[in-house]
Coordinates of C-alpha atoms in Angstrom, one line a residue:
Chain A
M445 CA -20.5 -20.0 -20.7
I446 CA -22.5 -19.6 -17.4
A447 CA -26.4 -20.2 -18.1
G448 CA -28.5 -17.3 -17.0
L449 CA -26.0 -14.5 -17.2
S450 CA -26.7 -11.5 -19.7
P451 CA -24.0 -11.7 -22.7
N452 CA -22.6 -8.2 -21.2
T453 CA -21.9 -10.0 -18.0
Q454 CA -20.3 -13.0 -19.6
W455 CA -17.9 -10.9 -21.5
V456 CA -17.1 -9.1 -18.5
L457 CA -16.5 -12.1 -16.8
F458 CA -14.3 -13.2 -19.6
S459 CA -12.2 -9.8 -19.5
T460 CA -11.7 -10.0 -15.8
L461 CA -10.6 -13.7 -16.2
I462 CA -8.0 -12.9 -18.8
L463 CA -6.8 -9.8 -16.8
G464 CA -6.5 -11.8 -13.7
M465 CA -4.4 -14.3 -15.5
A466 CA -2.1 -11.5 -17.2
A467 CA -1.7 -9.8 -13.6
G468 CA -1.0 -13.1 -12.1
L469 CA 2.0 -13.8 -14.7
I470 CA 3.5 -10.3 -14.4
G471 CA 3.0 -10.5 -10.7
C472 CA 5.6 -13.6 -10.5
L473 CA 8.0 -11.3 -12.5
A474 CA 7.6 -8.6 -9.9
Y475 CA 7.7 -11.2 -7.2
W476 CA 11.1 -12.3 -8.0
K477 CA 12.4 -8.8 -8.8
R478 CA 11.3 -8.1 -4.9
Q479 CA 9.0 -5.2 -6.2
S480 CA 5.6 -6.3 -4.9
L481 CA 4.9 -2.8 -3.5
M482 CA 6.1 -1.0 -6.5
S483 CA 2.8 -2.0 -8.2
D484 CA 0.9 -0.5 -5.5
A485 CA 2.8 2.8 -5.8
L486 CA 2.3 2.4 -9.6
S487 CA -1.3 2.0 -9.6
H488 CA -2.0 4.9 -7.2
A489 CA 0.2 6.9 -9.5
A490 CA -1.9 6.2 -12.4
L491 CA -5.0 8.1 -11.2
P492 CA -4.1 11.7 -12.1
G493 CA -3.2 10.7 -15.7
V494 CA -6.7 8.9 -16.0
V495 CA -8.5 12.1 -14.9
I496 CA -6.4 14.4 -17.1
A497 CA -7.1 12.1 -20.2
F498 CA -10.9 12.4 -19.3
A499 CA -10.6 16.4 -18.9
L500 CA -8.6 16.8 -22.2
L501 CA -10.8 14.5 -24.3
G502 CA -14.0 15.5 -22.6
F503 CA -15.5 12.0 -22.7
K504 CA -14.7 8.6 -21.6
S505 CA -12.4 6.9 -24.0
I506 CA -10.7 3.9 -22.8
P507 CA -7.6 4.1 -25.2
G508 CA -7.1 7.7 -24.2
M509 CA -7.3 7.1 -20.5
I510 CA -4.9 4.0 -20.9
A511 CA -2.4 6.4 -22.3
G512 CA -2.9 8.9 -19.6
A513 CA -2.6 6.3 -16.7
A514 CA 0.6 4.8 -18.5
V515 CA 2.1 8.3 -18.9
S516 CA 1.2 9.2 -15.1
A517 CA 2.4 5.7 -13.7
L518 CA 5.8 5.9 -15.6
L519 CA 6.2 9.4 -14.3
G520 CA 5.6 8.1 -11.0
F521 CA 8.2 5.5 -11.4
L522 CA 10.8 7.8 -12.9
F523 CA 10.4 9.9 -9.8
I524 CA 10.7 7.0 -7.1
Q525 CA 13.9 6.2 -9.0
W526 CA 15.3 9.7 -9.1
I527 CA 14.5 10.3 -5.4
Q528 CA 15.9 7.0 -4.2
S529 CA 19.3 7.4 -6.4
S530 CA 20.0 11.0 -5.5
S531 CA 19.2 11.2 -2.0
K532 CA 19.5 9.5 1.2
I533 CA 15.9 8.5 1.1
K534 CA 15.3 4.5 0.7
E535 CA 12.9 3.2 -1.8
D536 CA 9.9 2.3 0.4
T537 CA 9.8 6.0 1.6
A538 CA 10.2 7.3 -2.0
M539 CA 7.4 4.9 -3.1
G540 CA 5.1 6.2 -0.1
I541 CA 5.7 9.7 -1.1
I542 CA 5.0 9.4 -4.8
L543 CA 1.9 7.1 -4.0
S544 CA 0.5 9.7 -1.9
I545 CA 1.3 12.8 -3.8
F546 CA 0.1 11.6 -7.0
F547 CA -3.1 10.0 -5.3
G548 CA -3.9 13.3 -3.8
L549 CA -3.3 15.2 -7.1
G550 CA -5.6 12.6 -8.7
M551 CA -8.3 13.5 -6.1
M552 CA -7.9 17.4 -6.3
L553 CA -8.4 16.9 -10.3
L554 CA -11.1 14.3 -9.7
S555 CA -13.2 16.9 -7.7
I556 CA -12.6 19.5 -10.2
V557 CA -13.6 17.6 -13.1
N558 CA -16.8 16.0 -11.1
R559 CA -17.7 19.8 -10.6
T560 CA -17.6 20.8 -14.3
A561 CA -20.3 19.9 -16.6
G562 CA -21.0 16.2 -17.3
G563 CA -18.2 15.0 -14.9
G564 CA -20.7 13.6 -12.5
Q565 CA -21.9 10.9 -14.9
S566 CA -18.5 10.0 -16.3
G567 CA -18.3 7.1 -13.7
L568 CA -14.8 8.2 -12.9
D569 CA -15.3 7.5 -9.4
S570 CA -15.4 3.7 -10.4
F571 CA -11.7 4.1 -11.2
I572 CA -11.2 4.0 -7.3
F573 CA -12.8 1.0 -6.6
G574 CA -13.7 -0.7 -9.9
Q575 CA -17.0 -1.5 -11.5
A576 CA -16.7 -4.0 -13.8
A577 CA -20.6 -4.0 -14.7
S578 CA -20.2 -0.3 -16.1
M579 CA -17.9 -1.6 -18.9
T580 CA -19.2 -1.5 -22.4
G581 CA -18.5 -4.2 -24.7
K582 CA -15.9 -2.0 -26.7
D583 CA -14.0 -1.4 -23.3
V584 CA -14.3 -5.3 -22.7
R585 CA -12.7 -6.1 -26.1
T586 CA -9.7 -3.7 -25.6
M587 CA -9.1 -4.7 -22.2
S588 CA -9.1 -8.7 -23.3
A589 CA -6.7 -7.9 -26.3
L590 CA -4.2 -6.0 -24.3
A591 CA -4.4 -8.4 -21.6
L592 CA -3.8 -11.6 -24.1
A593 CA -0.9 -9.3 -25.4
V594 CA 0.7 -9.3 -22.1
I595 CA 0.0 -13.1 -21.7
A596 CA 1.7 -13.8 -24.9
A597 CA 4.6 -11.5 -24.2
V598 CA 5.6 -13.6 -21.0
A599 CA 5.0 -16.9 -22.7
I600 CA 7.0 -16.2 -25.9
G601 CA 9.9 -14.9 -23.9
F602 CA 9.8 -17.4 -21.0
K603 CA 13.3 -18.5 -21.3
E604 CA 14.6 -14.9 -21.3
W605 CA 12.5 -13.8 -18.5
K606 CA 13.9 -16.9 -16.6
L607 CA 17.5 -16.0 -17.4
F608 CA 16.9 -12.4 -16.8
L609 CA 15.4 -12.9 -13.1
F610 CA 17.5 -15.6 -11.9
D611 CA 20.9 -15.3 -13.5
S612 CA 21.2 -11.7 -15.1
D613 CA 24.9 -12.0 -15.4
F614 CA 24.9 -15.3 -17.6
A615 CA 22.1 -13.4 -19.4
R616 CA 24.3 -10.6 -20.4
G617 CA 26.8 -13.2 -21.4
L618 CA 24.4 -14.3 -23.7
G619 CA 23.9 -10.9 -25.5
L620 CA 20.7 -10.5 -23.5
S621 CA 20.4 -6.9 -22.8
G622 CA 19.4 -6.3 -19.0
K623 CA 18.2 -2.6 -19.9
L624 CA 15.8 -4.1 -22.7
M625 CA 14.5 -6.5 -20.5
N626 CA 14.1 -4.0 -17.7
G627 CA 12.2 -1.8 -20.1
I628 CA 9.7 -4.4 -21.4
Y629 CA 9.2 -5.7 -17.7
M630 CA 8.5 -2.0 -16.8
T631 CA 6.0 -1.5 -19.6
L632 CA 4.1 -5.0 -19.2
L633 CA 3.6 -3.9 -15.5
I634 CA 2.2 -0.6 -16.3
L635 CA 0.2 -2.1 -19.1
V636 CA -1.4 -4.5 -16.7
I637 CA -2.1 -1.7 -14.0
V638 CA -3.9 0.6 -16.3
I639 CA -6.0 -2.0 -18.1
G640 CA -6.9 -3.4 -14.5
I641 CA -7.9 -0.2 -12.9
Q642 CA -11.2 0.0 -14.5
A643 CA -12.1 -3.4 -13.3
V644 CA -10.5 -3.5 -9.7
G645 CA -10.0 0.1 -9.1
V646 CA -6.5 1.9 -8.4
I647 CA -6.5 0.9 -4.7
L648 CA -6.8 -2.8 -5.0
M649 CA -5.2 -3.4 -8.4
S650 CA -1.9 -4.0 -6.6
A651 CA -3.7 -7.1 -4.7
L652 CA -4.2 -8.7 -8.1
L653 CA -0.4 -8.6 -8.9
I654 CA 0.8 -9.6 -5.3
I655 CA -1.6 -12.4 -3.9
P656 CA -1.5 -14.9 -6.8
P657 CA 2.2 -15.3 -7.1
V658 CA 2.6 -15.6 -3.3
S659 CA -0.1 -18.2 -3.2
A660 CA 1.6 -20.1 -6.1
R661 CA 4.8 -20.2 -4.4
Y662 CA 3.4 -22.6 -1.9
W663 CA 2.8 -25.1 -4.2
T664 CA 6.2 -25.6 -6.3
Q665 CA 9.7 -24.7 -6.8
S666 CA 9.5 -24.5 -10.6
F667 CA 9.2 -21.2 -12.1
K668 CA 7.3 -22.5 -15.0
R669 CA 4.6 -24.3 -12.7
M670 CA 4.6 -21.2 -10.6
L671 CA 3.8 -18.9 -13.6
I672 CA 0.9 -21.4 -14.8
L673 CA -0.6 -21.6 -11.1
S674 CA -0.4 -17.9 -10.4
A675 CA -2.1 -17.4 -13.8
L676 CA -4.8 -19.9 -12.9
F677 CA -5.1 -18.3 -9.3
G678 CA -5.5 -14.7 -10.9
G679 CA -7.8 -15.9 -13.4
G680 CA -9.9 -17.8 -11.0
A681 CA -10.2 -15.1 -8.6
G682 CA -10.9 -12.5 -11.3
A683 CA -13.9 -14.4 -12.7
A684 CA -15.2 -15.4 -9.5
G685 CA -15.2 -12.4 -7.8
T686 CA -16.6 -10.4 -10.6
W687 CA -19.3 -13.0 -10.7
I688 CA -20.0 -12.6 -6.9
S689 CA -20.2 -8.9 -7.4
T690 CA -22.9 -9.2 -9.9
L691 CA -25.3 -10.7 -7.3
G692 CA -25.8 -7.5 -5.5
K693 CA -26.8 -4.0 -6.8
G694 CA -23.8 -1.6 -6.9
W695 CA -21.6 -4.1 -5.3
P696 CA -17.9 -3.1 -6.2
T697 CA -16.1 -5.8 -8.1
G698 CA -12.5 -4.9 -7.0
P699 CA -13.0 -6.0 -3.1
F700 CA -14.8 -9.3 -4.1
I701 CA -11.9 -10.2 -6.5
V702 CA -9.2 -9.5 -3.8
V703 CA -11.3 -11.6 -1.0
V704 CA -11.6 -14.5 -3.2
S705 CA -7.8 -14.4 -4.3
S706 CA -7.1 -14.1 -0.4
S707 CA -9.0 -17.2 0.2
L708 CA -7.1 -19.1 -2.4
F709 CA -4.2 -17.9 -0.5
L710 CA -5.2 -19.4 2.7
I711 CA -5.6 -22.5 1.3
S712 CA -2.3 -22.4 -0.4
L713 CA -1.0 -21.6 3.1
V714 CA -2.3 -24.6 4.6
F715 CA -2.4 -27.2 1.9
G716 CA 0.6 -26.2 -0.6
F717 CA 2.5 -29.3 -1.5
Q718 CA 5.8 -27.2 -1.2
K719 CA 5.7 -25.2 1.4
G720 CA 2.2 -25.2 3.1
W721 CA 1.9 -26.3 6.8
L722 CA 0.5 -29.7 6.3
A723 CA 3.4 -30.4 3.9
K724 CA 6.0 -29.0 6.4
W725 CA 4.1 -30.9 9.3
R726 CA 4.6 -34.1 7.4
H727 CA 8.1 -33.4 6.5
V728 CA 9.0 -32.9 10.2
Q729 CA 6.9 -36.1 11.3
A730 CA 9.1 -38.1 8.6
H731 CA 12.1 -36.4 9.9
K732 CA 11.4 -37.6 13.5
R733 CA 10.8 -41.0 12.5
Q734 CA 13.9 -41.1 10.6
A735 CA 15.8 -40.1 13.2
A736 CA 14.2 -42.4 15.8
E737 CA 14.8 -45.1 13.4
P738 CA 18.5 -45.9 14.5
L739 CA 17.5 -45.6 18.2
R740 CA 14.9 -48.2 17.8
Q741 CA 17.1 -50.7 16.0
N742 CA 19.4 -50.4 18.8
A743 CA 16.8 -50.9 21.4
R744 CA 15.7 -54.2 19.4
K745 CA 19.4 -55.4 19.0
E746 CA 19.7 -54.9 23.1
E747 CA 16.5 -56.8 23.5
S748 CA 17.7 -59.5 21.5
A749 CA 21.1 -59.9 23.1
V750 CA 19.4 -60.1 26.4
Chain B
M845 CA -13.6 30.3 17.6
S846 CA -14.5 30.8 13.8
Y847 CA -15.4 28.1 11.3
T848 CA -12.1 28.4 9.3
G849 CA -10.1 28.7 12.6
W850 CA -11.6 25.0 13.5
I851 CA -10.6 23.8 10.7
L852 CA -7.1 25.1 10.5
L853 CA -6.7 24.0 13.9
T854 CA -7.7 20.4 13.3
A855 CA -5.5 20.5 10.1
S856 CA -2.4 21.8 12.2
L857 CA -3.1 19.0 14.7
V858 CA -3.1 16.4 12.2
G859 CA 0.2 17.7 10.8
L860 CA 1.8 17.7 14.1
T861 CA 0.8 14.4 15.2
C862 CA 1.8 12.9 11.8
G863 CA 5.1 14.9 12.0
I864 CA 6.0 13.0 15.2
V865 CA 5.0 9.7 14.1
G866 CA 6.3 9.8 10.5
T867 CA 9.7 10.6 11.7
F868 CA 10.2 7.4 13.4
L869 CA 8.4 5.5 10.5
I870 CA 11.2 6.9 8.0
L871 CA 14.0 6.1 10.5
R872 CA 12.5 2.4 11.2
R873 CA 12.3 2.2 7.4
M874 CA 8.4 1.3 7.9
A875 CA 7.2 3.8 5.2
M876 CA 4.9 1.3 3.3
M877 CA 3.8 -0.3 6.9
A878 CA 2.1 3.2 7.5
D879 CA 0.2 2.7 4.0
A880 CA -0.8 -0.8 5.1
I881 CA -2.1 0.2 8.5
S882 CA -3.8 3.3 7.1
H883 CA -5.7 1.0 4.7
S884 CA -6.8 -2.1 7.2
V885 CA -7.9 0.7 10.0
L886 CA -10.8 1.0 7.6
L887 CA -11.9 -2.8 8.7
G888 CA -11.3 -1.8 12.4
I889 CA -13.8 1.1 12.1
V890 CA -16.3 -0.7 10.2
V891 CA -16.5 -3.6 12.5
A892 CA -16.6 -1.3 15.6
Y893 CA -19.4 0.3 13.8
L894 CA -21.2 -3.0 13.2
I895 CA -20.9 -4.1 16.7
T896 CA -21.9 -1.1 18.4
R897 CA -23.9 0.9 15.7
Q898 CA -22.3 4.2 16.7
L899 CA -19.6 6.2 15.3
S900 CA -17.9 7.3 18.5
G901 CA -14.4 8.3 19.1
G902 CA -13.8 5.8 21.9
H903 CA -15.1 2.7 19.6
M904 CA -13.3 3.7 16.6
L905 CA -9.8 4.1 18.6
I906 CA -10.2 0.6 20.0
G907 CA -11.4 -1.0 16.5
S908 CA -8.5 0.7 14.6
I909 CA -6.0 -0.2 17.3
A910 CA -6.8 -3.8 16.9
A911 CA -6.9 -3.6 13.2
G912 CA -3.5 -1.9 13.1
L913 CA -2.0 -4.6 15.4
L914 CA -3.6 -7.1 13.5
T915 CA -1.8 -6.0 10.5
A916 CA 1.7 -6.0 12.2
L917 CA 1.2 -9.3 13.6
L918 CA -0.1 -10.9 10.2
V919 CA 2.6 -9.3 8.4
Q920 CA 5.3 -10.4 10.9
F921 CA 3.7 -14.0 10.9
L922 CA 3.7 -14.3 6.9
H923 CA 7.5 -12.8 7.1
S924 CA 8.5 -15.7 9.5
R925 CA 6.8 -18.2 7.3
G926 CA 9.3 -17.2 4.2
V927 CA 7.3 -14.9 2.6
A928 CA 9.1 -11.7 1.5
H929 CA 8.5 -8.7 3.7
D930 CA 6.9 -6.1 1.2
A931 CA 4.7 -9.0 -0.5
S932 CA 3.5 -9.9 3.1
I933 CA 2.6 -6.3 3.6
G934 CA 0.8 -6.4 0.1
V935 CA -1.4 -9.6 0.7
V936 CA -2.3 -8.3 4.3
F937 CA -3.4 -4.8 3.8
T938 CA -5.4 -5.4 0.6
T939 CA -7.1 -8.3 2.0
L940 CA -8.2 -6.4 5.2
F941 CA -9.1 -3.2 3.2
A942 CA -11.1 -5.3 0.5
A943 CA -13.0 -6.9 3.7
G944 CA -13.8 -3.5 4.9
V945 CA -15.2 -2.2 1.7
I946 CA -17.2 -5.1 1.1
L947 CA -18.7 -4.8 4.8
I948 CA -19.5 -1.2 3.9
A949 CA -21.0 -1.9 0.7
T950 CA -23.3 -4.9 1.7
Q951 CA -24.0 -4.3 5.5
V952 CA -23.6 -0.5 6.2
G953 CA -25.0 1.0 3.1
N954 CA -24.4 4.7 2.8
A955 CA -26.2 5.9 5.8
H956 CA -23.7 6.8 8.3
L957 CA -20.3 5.6 6.7
D958 CA -19.3 5.7 3.2
V959 CA -16.3 4.5 1.5
K960 CA -15.5 7.7 0.1
H961 CA -15.6 9.7 3.2
A962 CA -13.6 7.0 4.8
L963 CA -10.9 7.3 2.2
M964 CA -10.8 11.1 1.7
G965 CA -12.3 12.6 5.0
E966 CA -14.4 15.5 5.1
I967 CA -12.8 18.1 7.0
T968 CA -15.5 20.8 6.2
F969 CA -18.1 18.8 8.5
V970 CA -15.7 18.7 11.2
P971 CA -16.5 21.8 13.0
W972 CA -20.4 21.1 13.1
N973 CA -20.2 17.9 15.1
T974 CA -19.3 19.3 18.5
V975 CA -19.1 18.1 22.1
D976 CA -19.0 20.1 25.3
V977 CA -15.8 20.3 27.3
P978 CA -15.9 21.7 30.8
W979 CA -14.3 25.3 31.2
I980 CA -13.7 25.3 27.2
G981 CA -17.1 25.2 25.8
A982 CA -18.3 23.5 22.5
V983 CA -15.2 21.7 20.8
P984 CA -15.6 19.8 17.5
Q985 CA -15.4 16.0 18.3
A986 CA -12.5 15.4 15.5
T987 CA -10.4 18.2 17.2
L988 CA -10.7 16.9 20.2
L989 CA -9.7 13.3 19.6
L990 CA -6.7 14.7 17.7
F991 CA -5.6 16.7 20.6
I992 CA -6.0 13.8 22.9
V993 CA -4.0 11.5 20.6
L994 CA -1.3 14.1 19.9
L995 CA -1.1 14.4 23.9
I996 CA -0.7 10.3 23.9
V997 CA 1.8 10.3 21.2
L998 CA 3.9 13.2 22.7
T999 CA 3.7 11.6 26.0
V1000 CA 4.7 7.8 24.8
I1001 CA 7.6 9.4 22.6
L1002 CA 9.1 12.1 25.1
A1003 CA 8.9 9.4 28.0
L1004 CA 10.9 6.9 26.1
Y1005 CA 13.0 9.2 23.8
K1006 CA 16.2 7.5 24.4
E1007 CA 14.8 4.0 23.9
W1008 CA 13.2 5.1 20.8
K1009 CA 16.3 6.6 19.2
I1010 CA 18.3 3.5 19.8
T1011 CA 15.9 0.9 18.6
S1012 CA 15.3 3.1 15.5
F1013 CA 18.8 3.5 14.7
D1014 CA 20.5 0.5 16.1
P1015 CA 17.9 -2.5 17.0
A1016 CA 20.9 -4.9 17.5
L1017 CA 22.7 -2.9 20.4
A1018 CA 19.0 -2.1 21.6
A1019 CA 18.5 -5.7 21.9
S1020 CA 21.8 -6.5 23.5
L1021 CA 21.1 -3.5 26.1
G1022 CA 18.1 -5.6 27.1
L1023 CA 15.4 -3.4 25.6
P1024 CA 12.2 -4.9 24.6
V1025 CA 12.5 -4.3 20.7
A1026 CA 9.4 -6.2 20.0
L1027 CA 7.1 -4.9 22.3
M1028 CA 8.5 -1.3 21.2
H1029 CA 7.6 -2.4 17.6
Y1030 CA 4.0 -3.2 18.7
L1031 CA 3.8 -0.2 20.6
F1032 CA 5.1 2.0 17.9
M1033 CA 2.4 0.3 15.5
T1034 CA -0.5 1.3 18.1
L1035 CA 0.9 4.9 17.8
V1036 CA 0.6 4.5 13.9
S1037 CA -2.9 3.0 14.4
V1038 CA -4.3 5.6 16.8
T1039 CA -2.7 8.8 14.6
T1040 CA -4.4 7.1 11.5
V1041 CA -8.0 7.0 13.0
A1042 CA -7.8 10.4 14.8
S1043 CA -6.7 12.0 11.4
F1044 CA -9.4 9.6 9.7
D1045 CA -12.2 12.3 10.1
A1046 CA -10.0 15.1 8.9
V1047 CA -8.0 13.8 5.9
G1048 CA -9.1 10.2 5.5
A1049 CA -7.2 6.8 5.3
I1050 CA -5.2 7.2 2.5
M1051 CA -4.1 11.0 2.8
V1052 CA -2.9 10.1 6.4
V1053 CA -0.1 8.3 4.3
A1054 CA 0.8 11.7 2.6
M1055 CA 0.9 13.6 6.0
L1056 CA 2.9 10.8 7.9
I1057 CA 5.7 10.1 5.1
T1058 CA 6.2 13.2 3.2
P1059 CA 6.8 15.9 5.7
A1060 CA 9.1 13.6 7.6
A1061 CA 10.9 12.6 4.4
A1062 CA 11.3 16.3 3.6
A1063 CA 12.7 17.0 7.3
Y1064 CA 15.2 14.2 6.8
L1065 CA 16.7 15.9 3.9
W1066 CA 17.7 19.0 6.1
T1067 CA 19.1 17.4 9.2
E1068 CA 21.3 14.6 10.8
R1069 CA 19.9 15.2 14.1
L1070 CA 16.7 13.5 15.5
S1071 CA 15.6 16.2 17.5
V1072 CA 15.8 18.9 14.8
M1073 CA 14.3 16.3 12.2
L1074 CA 11.4 15.8 14.7
L1075 CA 10.8 19.9 14.9
L1076 CA 11.2 20.2 11.3
S1077 CA 8.8 17.5 10.4
C1078 CA 6.1 18.9 12.7
A1079 CA 6.7 22.5 10.9
F1080 CA 6.3 21.1 7.5
G1081 CA 3.3 18.8 8.6
V1082 CA 1.7 22.1 9.9
L1083 CA 2.7 24.1 6.9
A1084 CA 1.4 21.4 4.4
A1085 CA -1.9 21.3 6.2
V1086 CA -2.5 24.9 6.2
A1087 CA -1.2 25.6 2.7
G1088 CA -3.1 22.7 1.3
Y1089 CA -6.5 23.9 3.0
Y1090 CA -6.0 27.4 1.4
I1091 CA -5.1 25.9 -2.2
A1092 CA -8.3 23.8 -1.8
V1093 CA -10.4 26.8 -1.3
L1094 CA -8.7 28.7 -4.0
L1095 CA -9.4 25.7 -6.3
D1096 CA -12.5 24.6 -4.8
T1097 CA -11.5 21.0 -4.9
S1098 CA -10.7 18.3 -2.4
I1099 CA -9.0 19.5 0.9
S1100 CA -7.2 16.3 1.8
G1101 CA -5.9 15.9 -1.9
S1102 CA -4.7 19.4 -1.8
M1103 CA -2.9 19.0 1.6
A1104 CA -1.1 16.0 0.1
F1105 CA -0.3 18.0 -3.0
A1106 CA 1.1 20.9 -0.6
A1107 CA 3.1 18.2 1.3
G1108 CA 4.4 17.2 -2.1
L1109 CA 5.5 20.7 -2.7
V1110 CA 7.4 21.0 0.5
F1111 CA 9.1 17.8 -0.3
I1112 CA 10.2 18.8 -3.8
V1113 CA 11.5 22.2 -2.4
S1114 CA 13.6 20.3 0.1
F1115 CA 14.8 17.8 -2.5
L1116 CA 15.8 20.6 -4.9
V1117 CA 17.4 23.1 -2.7
S1118 CA 18.4 21.4 0.8
P1119 CA 21.9 22.6 1.5
T1120 CA 23.3 19.1 2.6
S1121 CA 21.4 16.8 0.4
G1122 CA 19.5 18.8 -2.1
V1123 CA 20.0 18.1 -5.9
L1124 CA 21.0 21.5 -6.6
A1125 CA 23.6 21.6 -3.7
R1126 CA 25.3 18.3 -5.0
R1127 CA 25.2 19.5 -8.6
F1128 CA 27.1 22.6 -7.5
R1129 CA 29.4 20.8 -5.1
A1130 CA 30.3 18.3 -7.1
P1131 CA 32.5 20.3 -9.5
A1132 CA 34.2 22.1 -6.7
I1133 CA 35.1 18.8 -4.9
A1134 CA 36.3 17.3 -8.0
E1135 CA 38.6 20.3 -8.4
E1136 CA 40.0 20.1 -5.0
Q1137 CA 40.7 16.4 -5.5
G1138 CA 42.4 17.1 -8.9
R1139 CA 44.9 19.5 -7.3

């Protein structure tokens, strides 16, 4: 891969690339389900699960922590659903409540675990902002494998996802269970969040899911192209951000990935073919010219008549 | 006043201020906007620090107001460009927050301002950093700042109480009456930013969200009246702050985390037992109503 980087760094780069792609794909699904901020709530809600898994196992085991994070994110999701379905509280308030309570609980547990023996060296703090450099070869392989599985799940079921998102009635008519698809979508979303939090941290994980689809939307109207572009933006931001964070000592990975991702967003905002500023401006100019054309012809006719 | 006394007073001031602002946040359906502003305020504080090289209340306030308004403006701008509202919130605050963290990691180091402090706050340090106030004596800086912010929030809310009520419940009516709805929106965003930064020393940027949203949401479950909701929300905020402090002392753990957790407990109790909209009340009332209708 890139010359001059240690093999470990190359592996980490590869894993954040795959992770970024997976997050970009799932982010597209969340974008069309209008659940962009749900990913923010769920990634915060994963924190107590990570800490509890560490406390129960007594050592840092990636599969254990992924399981813990998944359980606690799922609990958070169910609570949000329950609060909004059985009271007058709206979805965004419910998300804010669950997000902050779970995160607060996570911080309580984290400082208890950090106080007890060996907790200080566990690197649990890196779950808040992400420290891709602290990942071992085994972590990287687990993460990459899971992220590849997520990518495959979106690619294989492309037609089904499209139906599920854009015409759920028709999908039901074809015998595609909405409940099942929703379940799979939620599972994939939680999976991406929990494998991502070690690299980018619980606070910024949502950026990986939100920003690439919004950027991709500026370039195309086709769902397929949006998925591909979003995956490219996400993967590119993941790899580039990780690479930048290796340049300084102790620099956190997550924020750099987000900043690269936001730069891609700004470029899309200005230059995007479909909805970018330049495209819109040219569109408006073309319209003006078109609208002015009959007038000009009239003027020419009058001139020739005179 | 004793050491614990100052801490409890500071925490209660956080509960009061957040309780008032939070009520309107929920009624205006802007809970996630508070989450966004509390994150991006970090950038404002870091930039203010980089420019002035000191962490004083005034500079932090100006920096945070600027960051809060920038967030509100950018979200509005992206939304007007066709990005869904929640997606534009997500794009803006993660970007500003990431920029703040990067500036801290690369420019500031761990000398005066570290990320963990900014996020979690350190209320145990509050009583040590005092300033002299005429006639009263030495008062912790953070407590004084919170007190001033509480006065500002109270003045703005009470002076325009009727206007806030109309713009929160019926923005269309407010606009037709000629009220400056957009201006009031940005004024309110300013209040949220000021509250966030004042609570920053005590509970940290993220836990402010818990104190803003959760007590107010709990109060919302008990009443339909705005004035009652405001009072209840303040009471729940103070209760959560004080109870959270004692839970933290008992378990020897993060104080701001415990406060968020205590706010959660208040919410859960309200959610279950509130006489009007609690889960239990509904369950018991549902069969009775069904019976009545069956007759």
